[in-house]
Short mmCIF file of C-alpha atoms and ligand atoms in Angstrom, two decimals:
data_model
loop_
_atom_site.label_atom_id
_atom_site.label_comp_id
_atom_site.label_asym_id
_atom_site.label_seq_id
_atom_site.Cartn_x
_atom_site.Cartn_y
_atom_site.Cartn_z
CA MET A 292 101.50 121.79 130.87
CA LYS A 293 98.65 124.22 130.40
CA LYS A 294 96.80 121.73 128.24
CA LEU A 295 97.06 119.00 130.86
CA THR A 296 95.62 121.18 133.60
CA LYS A 297 92.73 122.19 131.42
CA SER A 298 91.69 118.70 130.41
CA LYS A 299 91.89 117.52 133.99
CA VAL A 300 89.41 120.20 134.99
CA VAL A 301 87.03 119.19 132.22
CA THR A 302 87.19 115.53 133.26
CA GLN A 303 86.39 116.35 136.84
CA ALA A 304 83.51 118.58 135.87
CA ALA A 305 82.13 115.84 133.64
CA SER A 306 82.30 113.11 136.26
CA ALA A 307 80.68 115.36 138.84
CA SER A 308 77.72 115.87 136.55
CA VAL A 309 77.55 112.15 135.72
CA LEU A 310 77.14 111.52 139.40
CA ALA A 311 74.56 114.26 139.74
CA SER A 312 72.43 112.92 136.95
CA ILE A 313 72.65 109.33 138.21
CA LEU A 314 71.39 110.52 141.61
CA LEU A 315 68.68 112.53 139.98
CA LEU A 316 67.49 109.64 137.82
CA THR A 317 67.52 107.19 140.70
CA ALA A 318 65.47 109.62 142.73
CA CYS A 319 62.89 110.25 140.03
CA SER A 320 62.35 106.94 138.30
CA GLY A 321 59.74 104.67 139.75
CA GLY A 322 58.84 101.75 137.50
CA GLY A 323 60.05 100.69 134.07
CA GLY A 324 58.46 101.49 130.75
CA GLY A 325 59.36 104.06 128.12
CA ASN A 326 62.95 104.09 127.03
CA ALA A 327 64.15 103.52 130.55
CA ALA A 328 67.29 101.59 131.21
CA SER A 329 66.65 98.08 132.50
CA LYS A 330 67.76 96.67 135.82
CA GLU A 331 66.29 93.23 136.05
CA GLN A 332 67.57 89.80 135.23
CA ASP A 333 65.16 86.94 134.66
CA PRO A 334 65.66 83.59 136.44
CA SER A 335 67.46 82.04 133.45
CA GLY A 336 70.20 84.63 133.87
CA LYS A 337 69.22 86.34 130.65
CA VAL A 338 69.81 90.09 130.83
CA THR A 339 67.53 92.49 128.99
CA LEU A 340 68.94 95.78 127.75
CA ASN A 341 66.97 98.69 126.30
CA PHE A 342 68.46 100.26 123.17
CA ILE A 343 67.34 103.03 120.86
CA THR A 344 68.41 102.54 117.25
CA GLN A 345 67.69 103.42 113.62
CA SER A 346 67.42 101.37 110.47
CA SER A 347 66.45 101.61 106.83
CA PRO A 348 62.71 101.50 105.99
CA LEU A 349 63.58 98.35 103.99
CA ALA A 350 64.63 96.52 107.14
CA PRO A 351 62.20 94.78 109.55
CA ALA A 352 60.62 97.20 112.06
CA ASP A 353 61.78 94.92 114.89
CA PRO A 354 65.57 94.42 114.60
CA ASN A 355 65.22 91.11 116.51
CA GLU A 356 63.68 89.64 113.36
CA LYS A 357 67.08 89.90 111.68
CA LEU A 358 68.93 86.61 111.69
CA ILE A 359 72.13 88.31 112.88
CA ASN A 360 70.39 89.55 116.04
CA LYS A 361 68.73 86.17 116.67
CA ARG A 362 72.11 84.46 116.60
CA LEU A 363 73.63 87.16 118.81
CA GLU A 364 70.95 86.69 121.47
CA GLU A 365 71.56 82.95 121.51
CA LYS A 366 75.32 83.42 121.75
CA THR A 367 75.35 86.12 124.46
CA ASN A 368 72.23 85.35 126.51
CA VAL A 369 71.42 89.06 126.29
CA HIS A 370 68.03 90.15 125.02
CA ILE A 371 67.87 93.58 123.41
CA ASN A 372 64.62 95.44 123.75
CA TRP A 373 64.87 97.74 120.72
CA LYS A 374 63.15 101.02 120.14
CA ASN A 375 63.78 101.30 116.42
CA PHE A 376 63.18 104.39 114.27
CA THR A 377 63.53 104.74 110.52
CA LYS A 378 66.42 106.92 109.35
CA ASP A 379 64.23 109.89 108.40
CA VAL A 380 62.87 110.46 111.92
CA PHE A 381 65.71 109.00 113.98
CA VAL A 382 67.63 112.16 114.89
CA GLU A 383 64.49 113.88 116.15
CA LYS A 384 63.36 110.84 118.21
CA ARG A 385 66.86 110.25 119.55
CA ASN A 386 67.15 113.86 120.70
CA LEU A 387 63.66 113.80 122.27
CA ALA A 388 64.45 110.64 124.24
CA VAL A 389 67.68 112.14 125.55
CA ALA A 390 66.07 115.48 126.40
CA SER A 391 63.27 113.73 128.36
CA GLY A 392 65.85 112.18 130.68
CA ASP A 393 64.16 108.79 130.25
CA LEU A 394 67.39 107.31 128.96
CA PRO A 395 67.86 103.90 127.35
CA ASP A 396 70.88 101.76 128.29
CA ALA A 397 72.55 102.60 125.01
CA ILE A 398 72.02 104.25 121.65
CA PHE A 399 72.98 101.94 118.77
CA ASN A 400 73.72 103.40 115.31
CA ALA A 401 73.64 106.72 117.18
CA ASP A 402 75.74 108.54 114.56
CA TYR A 403 76.56 111.44 116.87
CA SER A 404 78.88 114.21 115.64
CA ASP A 405 82.00 115.02 117.64
CA TYR A 406 80.33 118.16 118.92
CA GLU A 407 77.28 116.22 120.14
CA LEU A 408 79.44 113.56 121.82
CA LEU A 409 81.37 116.19 123.75
CA LYS A 410 78.20 118.03 124.80
CA LEU A 411 76.53 114.79 126.02
CA ALA A 412 79.68 113.80 127.86
CA LYS A 413 79.88 117.19 129.52
CA ASP A 414 76.30 117.04 130.84
CA GLY A 415 76.75 113.44 131.96
CA THR A 416 74.27 111.81 129.57
CA ILE A 417 76.88 109.43 128.17
CA ILE A 418 79.79 107.85 129.99
CA PRO A 419 83.51 107.34 129.29
CA LEU A 420 84.26 103.84 128.05
CA ASN A 421 88.01 103.53 128.67
CA ASP A 422 87.80 101.23 131.72
CA LEU A 423 85.04 99.09 130.25
CA ILE A 424 87.14 98.57 127.11
CA GLU A 425 90.22 97.73 129.12
CA LYS A 426 88.49 95.15 131.32
CA ASN A 427 85.76 93.62 129.16
CA MET A 428 86.55 93.99 125.49
CA PRO A 429 89.34 91.73 124.18
CA ASN A 430 88.06 91.76 120.59
CA PHE A 431 87.94 95.53 120.44
CA LYS A 432 91.36 95.83 122.08
CA LYS A 433 92.75 93.49 119.45
CA VAL A 434 91.40 95.75 116.70
CA LEU A 435 93.14 98.75 118.31
CA GLU A 436 96.37 96.77 118.57
CA GLN A 437 96.21 95.77 114.91
CA ALA A 438 95.28 99.29 113.76
CA PRO A 439 96.65 101.57 116.49
CA GLU A 440 96.03 104.77 114.51
CA TYR A 441 92.34 104.58 115.46
CA LYS A 442 93.10 104.84 119.15
CA SER A 443 93.98 108.53 118.96
CA MET A 444 91.23 109.20 116.42
CA ILE A 445 88.48 107.91 118.77
CA THR A 446 89.92 109.56 121.88
CA ALA A 447 88.52 112.96 122.85
CA PRO A 448 90.97 115.75 123.76
CA ASP A 449 90.30 115.02 127.48
CA GLY A 450 91.68 111.49 127.03
CA ASN A 451 88.30 109.73 127.18
CA ILE A 452 86.63 107.48 124.63
CA TYR A 453 82.92 108.34 124.61
CA ALA A 454 81.62 106.15 121.79
CA PHE A 455 82.25 102.80 120.11
CA PRO A 456 83.32 103.40 116.49
CA TRP A 457 82.41 101.93 113.13
CA ILE A 458 85.54 101.21 111.06
CA GLU A 459 85.46 100.00 107.46
CA GLU A 460 88.71 99.70 105.57
CA LEU A 461 88.89 98.92 101.87
CA GLY A 462 92.54 99.15 100.86
CA ASN A 463 94.90 101.20 102.98
CA GLY A 464 97.33 104.10 102.75
CA LYS A 465 97.54 105.50 99.21
CA GLU A 466 95.42 102.61 97.96
CA ARG A 467 92.42 103.07 100.22
CA ILE A 468 89.07 103.46 98.50
CA GLN A 469 88.60 107.07 99.67
CA ALA A 470 92.09 108.13 98.46
CA VAL A 471 90.56 109.62 95.30
CA ASP A 472 87.05 110.94 95.66
CA SER A 473 86.34 112.52 92.29
CA MET A 474 87.39 110.26 89.36
CA PRO A 475 87.72 111.63 85.80
CA TRP A 476 85.76 109.57 83.22
CA ILE A 477 86.56 110.17 79.54
CA ASN A 478 84.54 109.08 76.50
CA VAL A 479 86.83 106.52 74.83
CA LYS A 480 84.29 105.83 72.11
CA TRP A 481 84.68 109.43 70.97
CA LEU A 482 88.47 109.24 71.22
CA LYS A 483 88.43 106.19 68.97
CA LYS A 484 85.95 107.70 66.50
CA LEU A 485 88.19 110.75 66.04
CA GLY A 486 91.43 108.74 65.99
CA LEU A 487 92.73 110.43 69.15
CA GLU A 488 94.99 109.03 71.86
CA MET A 489 94.21 109.15 75.56
CA PRO A 490 95.53 112.59 76.65
CA LYS A 491 98.72 112.53 78.73
CA THR A 492 99.17 116.24 79.43
CA THR A 493 96.86 119.14 80.25
CA ASP A 494 97.65 120.60 76.80
CA GLU A 495 96.62 117.37 75.10
CA LEU A 496 93.42 117.30 77.15
CA LYS A 497 92.53 120.77 75.90
CA LYS A 498 93.06 119.63 72.27
CA VAL A 499 90.96 116.52 72.82
CA LEU A 500 88.10 118.57 74.31
CA ILE A 501 88.24 120.98 71.36
CA ALA A 502 88.00 118.01 68.99
CA PHE A 503 85.00 116.68 70.94
CA LYS A 504 83.34 120.07 70.54
CA THR A 505 84.04 120.63 66.86
CA GLN A 506 84.26 117.24 65.14
CA ASP A 507 80.86 115.69 65.89
CA PRO A 508 82.14 112.48 67.53
CA ASN A 509 78.61 111.15 68.11
CA GLY A 510 78.00 111.52 64.37
CA ASN A 511 74.55 113.11 64.38
CA GLY A 512 75.52 116.21 62.42
CA GLN A 513 74.91 118.53 65.37
CA ALA A 514 77.31 120.22 67.79
CA ASP A 515 75.44 118.76 70.77
CA GLU A 516 78.44 117.21 72.54
CA ILE A 517 79.36 118.59 75.97
CA PRO A 518 83.19 118.37 76.10
CA LEU A 519 83.51 118.87 79.88
CA SER A 520 80.94 118.73 82.68
CA PHE A 521 81.04 118.74 86.48
CA ILE A 522 79.10 120.05 89.48
CA ASN A 523 80.85 123.18 90.69
CA LYS A 524 81.08 122.55 94.41
CA PRO A 525 83.33 120.43 96.64
CA GLY A 526 82.51 116.73 96.19
CA ALA A 527 82.93 113.73 93.92
CA GLU A 528 81.39 115.51 90.90
CA ASP A 529 83.80 118.46 91.01
CA LEU A 530 86.70 118.77 88.54
CA ALA A 531 89.25 119.19 91.35
CA PHE A 532 91.13 116.11 90.10
CA LEU A 533 92.62 118.26 87.31
CA PHE A 534 94.20 120.67 89.82
CA ALA A 535 96.88 118.20 90.87
CA SER A 536 98.66 118.60 87.50
CA PHE A 537 99.63 122.10 88.64
CA GLY A 538 100.88 121.45 92.18
CA LEU A 539 99.43 120.17 95.43
CA GLY A 540 95.95 119.94 93.98
CA GLU A 541 92.59 120.35 95.69
CA ASN A 542 90.20 118.29 97.74
CA PRO A 543 86.81 118.94 99.37
CA ASP A 544 88.11 120.06 102.78
CA HIS A 545 90.89 122.24 101.30
CA ALA A 546 93.54 120.62 103.50
CA VAL A 547 96.63 118.69 102.45
CA VAL A 548 99.69 117.79 104.49
CA SER A 549 103.27 118.26 103.27
CA ASN A 550 105.80 115.46 103.55
CA GLU A 551 107.25 117.37 106.51
CA GLY A 552 103.91 117.19 108.33
CA LYS A 553 102.77 120.75 107.70
CA VAL A 554 99.06 121.39 107.10
CA ILE A 555 98.52 123.47 103.94
CA PHE A 556 95.39 125.28 102.75
CA THR A 557 95.09 124.19 99.12
CA ALA A 558 93.23 127.26 97.87
CA ALA A 559 96.07 129.65 98.79
CA ASP A 560 98.73 127.68 96.92
CA GLU A 561 100.55 128.91 93.77
CA GLY A 562 99.60 125.73 91.92
CA TYR A 563 95.95 126.39 92.68
CA LYS A 564 96.24 129.73 90.90
CA LYS A 565 97.69 128.04 87.79
CA ALA A 566 94.97 125.39 87.84
CA VAL A 567 92.25 128.04 87.97
CA SER A 568 93.88 129.79 84.95
CA PHE A 569 93.83 126.52 83.03
CA ILE A 570 90.09 126.03 83.69
CA ASN A 571 89.60 129.60 82.45
CA GLU A 572 91.38 128.63 79.18
CA LEU A 573 88.92 125.76 78.77
CA TYR A 574 86.06 128.14 79.52
CA LYS A 575 87.22 130.61 76.85
CA GLU A 576 87.23 127.80 74.26
CA GLY A 577 83.59 127.06 75.16
CA LEU A 578 84.43 123.58 76.42
CA ILE A 579 82.65 123.75 79.78
CA ASP A 580 79.02 122.74 80.22
CA ILE A 581 77.10 125.99 80.71
CA GLU A 582 75.05 124.23 83.41
CA ALA A 583 78.15 123.23 85.45
CA TYR A 584 77.64 126.10 87.90
CA THR A 585 73.95 125.55 88.53
CA GLN A 586 73.08 121.92 87.89
CA ASP A 587 71.96 119.49 90.55
CA TRP A 588 72.57 115.75 90.62
CA SER A 589 69.51 114.85 88.50
CA THR A 590 70.38 117.26 85.68
CA TYR A 591 73.99 116.03 85.72
CA LEU A 592 72.77 112.44 85.65
CA ALA A 593 70.26 112.95 82.81
CA LYS A 594 72.94 114.20 80.38
CA GLY A 595 75.40 111.59 81.63
CA LYS A 596 72.95 108.76 81.00
CA ASP A 597 72.57 110.01 77.43
CA GLN A 598 76.38 109.86 77.16
CA ARG A 599 76.69 113.48 76.07
CA TYR A 600 79.88 114.18 78.03
CA GLY A 601 83.44 114.04 76.73
CA LEU A 602 84.87 114.17 80.27
CA TYR A 603 83.00 114.21 83.56
CA PHE A 604 83.62 113.42 87.22
CA SER A 605 82.08 111.04 89.75
CA TRP A 606 82.92 108.42 92.42
CA ASP A 607 81.92 105.61 90.03
CA LYS A 608 80.93 105.83 86.33
CA ALA A 609 78.13 103.31 86.98
CA ASN A 610 76.28 106.07 88.86
CA ILE A 611 76.24 108.43 85.86
CA SER A 612 76.98 106.96 82.42
CA GLY A 613 76.30 103.34 83.39
CA ALA A 614 78.37 100.19 83.81
CA ASN A 615 79.47 100.01 80.16
CA ASP A 616 82.69 100.54 78.16
CA THR A 617 81.93 103.96 76.65
CA TYR A 618 83.85 105.69 79.44
CA GLU A 619 87.15 104.84 81.05
CA VAL A 620 89.07 106.52 83.79
CA MET A 621 91.48 109.18 82.45
CA PRO A 622 94.93 108.66 84.01
CA PRO A 623 96.47 111.68 85.79
CA LEU A 624 97.92 114.26 83.41
CA ALA A 625 101.31 115.96 83.33
CA GLY A 626 101.00 119.72 83.83
CA PRO A 627 102.98 122.52 82.11
CA ASP A 628 106.07 121.60 84.19
CA GLY A 629 105.85 117.95 83.17
CA GLU A 630 104.92 116.93 86.71
CA VAL A 631 102.21 114.34 87.37
CA ASN A 632 100.48 114.26 90.75
CA VAL A 633 97.32 112.88 92.31
CA THR A 634 95.96 114.61 95.41
CA ARG A 635 94.98 112.29 98.25
CA THR A 636 91.65 113.14 99.86
CA ASN A 637 91.33 112.93 103.62
CA GLY A 638 88.31 110.63 103.66
CA LEU A 639 88.27 107.58 105.91
CA GLY A 640 85.82 104.78 106.73
CA LEU A 641 85.39 105.86 110.33
CA GLY A 642 82.18 106.69 112.21
CA ARG A 643 83.25 107.93 115.60
CA GLY A 644 79.86 108.29 117.32
CA LYS A 645 78.34 104.91 116.37
CA MET A 646 77.23 103.72 119.82
CA VAL A 647 77.10 105.33 123.25
CA LEU A 648 76.27 104.01 126.73
CA THR A 649 74.20 106.22 128.97
CA SER A 650 74.60 107.09 132.65
CA SER A 651 71.38 105.13 133.35
CA ASN A 652 72.89 101.81 132.30
CA LYS A 653 73.05 99.45 135.32
CA ASN A 654 74.57 96.57 133.35
CA LEU A 655 77.70 98.21 132.03
CA GLU A 656 79.90 95.12 132.03
CA THR A 657 77.28 92.97 130.33
CA THR A 658 76.72 95.69 127.75
CA ALA A 659 80.44 96.07 127.09
CA LYS A 660 80.83 92.31 126.66
CA TRP A 661 77.89 92.25 124.26
CA VAL A 662 79.40 95.12 122.22
CA ASP A 663 82.74 93.31 122.22
CA GLN A 664 81.14 90.42 120.32
CA LEU A 665 80.43 92.88 117.50
CA TYR A 666 84.18 93.46 117.09
CA ASP A 667 84.84 89.79 116.41
CA PRO A 668 86.04 89.81 112.74
CA VAL A 669 83.48 87.36 111.30
CA GLN A 670 80.71 89.11 113.25
CA SER A 671 81.82 92.60 112.13
CA VAL A 672 81.81 91.59 108.47
CA GLN A 673 78.21 90.35 108.73
CA ASP A 674 77.03 93.35 110.75
CA ASN A 675 78.44 95.59 108.02
CA TRP A 676 77.10 93.84 104.91
CA GLY A 677 74.66 91.05 105.75
CA THR A 678 74.71 87.39 106.61
CA TYR A 679 74.56 83.76 105.42
CA GLY A 680 72.20 80.82 105.82
CA ASP A 681 68.96 82.83 105.90
CA LYS A 682 66.28 80.53 104.48
CA THR A 683 63.70 83.29 104.18
CA GLN A 684 65.59 85.63 101.84
CA GLN A 685 68.59 86.18 99.58
CA ASN A 686 71.95 86.00 101.33
CA ILE A 687 75.02 88.21 100.93
CA PHE A 688 77.43 85.46 101.97
CA LYS A 689 78.05 81.79 102.20
CA PHE A 690 80.05 80.71 105.24
CA ASP A 691 82.79 78.10 105.38
CA GLU A 692 82.72 77.14 109.07
CA ALA A 693 85.93 75.09 108.91
CA LYS A 694 87.90 78.06 107.57
CA GLY A 695 85.86 80.69 109.41
CA MET A 696 85.56 82.57 106.13
CA LEU A 697 82.65 84.41 104.52
CA THR A 698 82.43 84.52 100.72
CA HIS A 699 80.30 87.04 98.83
CA LEU A 700 77.62 85.36 96.74
CA PRO A 701 76.63 86.69 93.28
CA LEU A 702 74.02 89.45 93.62
CA GLU A 703 71.91 88.03 90.77
CA GLY A 704 70.52 91.43 89.87
CA ALA A 705 69.77 92.57 93.44
CA ALA A 706 70.92 96.10 94.29
CA PRO A 707 73.79 95.63 96.78
CA VAL A 708 72.74 98.53 99.00
CA GLU A 709 69.15 97.28 99.32
CA LEU A 710 70.15 93.74 100.22
CA ARG A 711 72.67 95.05 102.75
CA GLU A 712 70.12 97.34 104.40
CA LYS A 713 67.59 94.51 104.82
CA THR A 714 69.96 92.05 106.45
CA SER A 715 72.89 93.87 108.10
CA ILE A 716 72.66 95.60 111.49
CA GLY A 717 75.45 98.19 111.23
CA GLY A 718 76.47 99.52 114.63
CA PRO A 719 79.96 99.53 116.10
CA LEU A 720 82.26 97.19 114.18
CA ALA A 721 85.64 96.96 112.49
CA VAL A 722 86.45 95.56 109.07
CA LEU A 723 90.20 95.95 108.65
CA ASP A 724 92.01 95.67 105.34
CA SER A 725 93.86 92.61 106.65
CA TYR A 726 90.55 90.71 106.90
CA TYR A 727 90.15 90.31 103.13
CA GLY A 728 91.14 86.82 102.07
CA LYS A 729 91.19 85.74 105.70
CA TYR A 730 87.69 86.29 107.11
CA THR A 731 85.86 87.58 104.01
CA THR A 732 86.07 88.33 100.33
CA MET A 733 85.75 91.91 99.09
CA PRO A 734 82.43 93.22 97.68
CA ASP A 735 82.55 93.36 93.86
CA ASP A 736 81.45 97.00 93.66
CA ALA A 737 84.48 98.03 95.74
CA LYS A 738 86.97 95.85 93.92
CA GLY A 739 86.80 97.63 90.54
CA ARG A 740 87.39 101.00 92.14
CA LEU A 741 90.27 99.75 94.26
CA ASP A 742 91.98 98.34 91.16
CA ILE A 743 91.88 101.76 89.48
CA ILE A 744 93.29 103.46 92.57
CA LYS A 745 96.03 100.89 93.02
CA ASN A 746 97.17 100.65 89.41
CA ILE A 747 96.54 104.14 88.00
CA MET A 748 96.30 106.66 90.85
CA ALA A 749 98.43 105.58 93.81
CA PRO A 750 101.74 105.39 91.87
CA LYS A 751 101.37 109.11 91.06
CA MET A 752 100.51 110.35 94.56
CA LYS A 753 103.34 112.56 95.81
CA ALA A 754 101.98 113.20 99.31
CA GLU A 755 103.10 110.79 102.00
CA ASN A 756 100.70 112.23 104.59
CA VAL A 757 96.98 112.94 104.85
CA MET A 758 94.89 114.68 107.51
CA PRO A 759 93.78 112.03 109.97
CA SER A 760 90.27 112.19 111.38
CA VAL A 761 91.01 114.60 114.24
CA PHE A 762 88.87 114.69 117.38
CA ASN A 763 88.76 118.42 118.12
CA SER A 764 87.62 120.05 121.35
CA ILE A 765 84.29 121.87 121.65
CA GLU A 766 86.10 125.23 121.53
CA GLU A 767 88.01 124.21 118.39
CA LEU A 768 84.88 122.89 116.71
CA ASP A 769 83.09 126.16 117.44
CA ARG A 770 85.90 128.19 115.84
CA LEU A 771 86.35 125.86 112.84
CA THR A 772 82.64 125.93 112.02
CA THR A 773 82.47 129.71 112.28
CA ILE A 774 85.56 130.28 110.13
CA GLU A 775 84.75 127.66 107.48
CA THR A 776 81.26 129.02 106.84
CA ASP A 777 82.63 132.27 105.39
CA LEU A 778 86.08 131.11 104.25
CA PHE A 779 84.92 128.16 102.16
CA ALA A 780 82.05 130.13 100.61
CA TYR A 781 84.48 132.88 99.59
CA VAL A 782 86.91 130.40 98.05
CA LEU A 783 84.18 128.82 95.96
CA ARG A 784 82.78 132.17 94.84
CA MET A 785 86.18 133.49 93.73
CA ARG A 786 87.13 130.27 91.96
CA THR A 787 83.87 130.36 90.03
CA GLU A 788 84.34 134.00 89.04
CA TRP A 789 87.90 133.33 87.89
CA TYR A 790 86.90 130.34 85.79
CA GLN A 791 84.73 132.74 83.82
CA ASN A 792 86.57 136.10 83.92
CA GLY A 793 90.19 134.92 84.06
CA LYS A 794 91.28 137.64 86.52
CA VAL A 795 92.96 135.26 88.96
CA ASP A 796 96.49 136.73 88.51
CA GLU A 797 95.53 140.34 89.03
CA GLN A 798 93.22 139.63 92.00
CA TRP A 799 95.38 137.01 93.74
CA ASP A 800 97.09 139.26 96.32
CA ASP A 801 93.82 140.82 97.46
CA TYR A 802 92.32 137.33 97.63
CA LEU A 803 95.10 136.15 99.97
CA LYS A 804 94.51 139.16 102.22
CA GLU A 805 90.80 138.40 102.35
CA LEU A 806 91.50 134.76 103.28
CA ASP A 807 93.48 136.00 106.28
CA ARG A 808 90.74 138.44 107.22
CA LEU A 809 88.29 135.51 107.22
CA GLY A 810 90.45 133.61 109.71
CA LEU A 811 92.73 131.44 107.59
CA GLN A 812 95.70 131.69 109.98
CA GLU A 813 93.60 130.60 112.96
CA TRP A 814 92.12 127.77 110.88
CA LEU A 815 95.63 126.58 110.00
CA LYS A 816 96.72 126.76 113.64
CA ILE A 817 93.77 124.63 114.83
CA LYS A 818 94.24 122.13 112.00
CA GLN A 819 97.98 121.88 112.63
CA GLY A 820 97.40 121.37 116.36
CA GLY A 821 94.94 118.57 115.60
CA TYR A 822 97.30 116.96 113.13
CA ASP A 823 100.19 117.05 115.60
CA ARG A 824 98.06 115.55 118.39
CA ALA A 825 96.64 112.80 116.22
CA THR A 826 99.98 111.74 114.72
CA LYS A 827 101.98 111.90 117.94
CA LYS A 828 103.16 108.39 118.72
CA1 CA B 926 77.04 115.71 67.51
#
């Protein structure tokens, strides 16, 4: 009851200020020019809209030179007058334009954070989209019907939707591409050279790493092998994957959800303590890269390229040791209790603040209908990756018009990211997992990773739930940011000390007290509240 009253007040305050700023803008603005929202229609009935956007420096400076946008203009009879900035300066230019009050009709590829969206909504710069979606956007509504979980994730705590989202699914549930962030890659050439089996338990892993250290598997007569390397901070290069053999495991945001729907802080769990002790055992044997605590990406990469690691961690081995057969993924290991587990990370292909409409927009229906075209499946796929039939450059796809299906073409040595950045437009879109095989094929670089997750990782995932992408209130975001700054830094510092000094058992109780002092209980309460809201049917 209390919650309802509060959000009603916020909504009223927001719409009052929307009105105020519309009046103000109408009063002040004389002619056109600048970023200003457009009002006129030309005699042909073509509407012109003014958008601010960003793109890669590899892409044409004028987005209308992209074939996708040319086709869109023809199809919709809407001309977009773009003000395009390269990624490096976009945030600054975007913020300047908004602060000047000379607002465009919309900001495309806006990439606003939740906090920014709520602030802009509160001061009336951007408008709620619920009614526009309901009345003008059949394609988008269909996406939300097919994947209803996104509805709550894009809805602010006051019940409004303030931005059109970007949604990219590759696999779903336990098999989605983000389900495991940090993959363990083991040197199978060294295993073979030393006549060793792929380790199946944490004990066997320790023995394998000792053999890597002491038996010269690269055969150069020197003890130059690095049995185990990682970058000691939350992310895909961390060794957190190993933690799951001892319990719930660990992931970059320190949150997992029990099968009963309870949010748990990973770094206060008993299994976490055992995992840290195990890493200390590896440390005492001299198996850990001495640079693990200090190295940056380029140092990590240099040694990885030279294939000096026995075991290391990354999203994809191609990024570090190359796309060759020297390394293979190490399947999840049984811990001391014989249990095998893989922790699911909470990552998701969702960009909540992808496009906003401003209070200066006088063509809201036309704009909404234009945006709705972007949520057509075949359109979304192209906007995300690139298009077909471009005679001036390499294409990502060929298109079978009869079937309405896009097929990825061979890259022929082109870097996939570069080709995508030149030809795609990004923006609000949805590529759902159900589209593969129906509207498009899957990109090759995603397929290999999805196979590993499906066949090796997903069958060992014990958790049935993950943290959804929760849309917190401004007050909650303020508190979470404040608490996490100190709490997460403390967790990392203690973990690092314990890896090296092994005092985790004797210091554990004091550590738990300090976590509470730093706000852990409030953090859990906010997280649990968000989880409950987002999963409520
Ligand atoms: Ca050697």
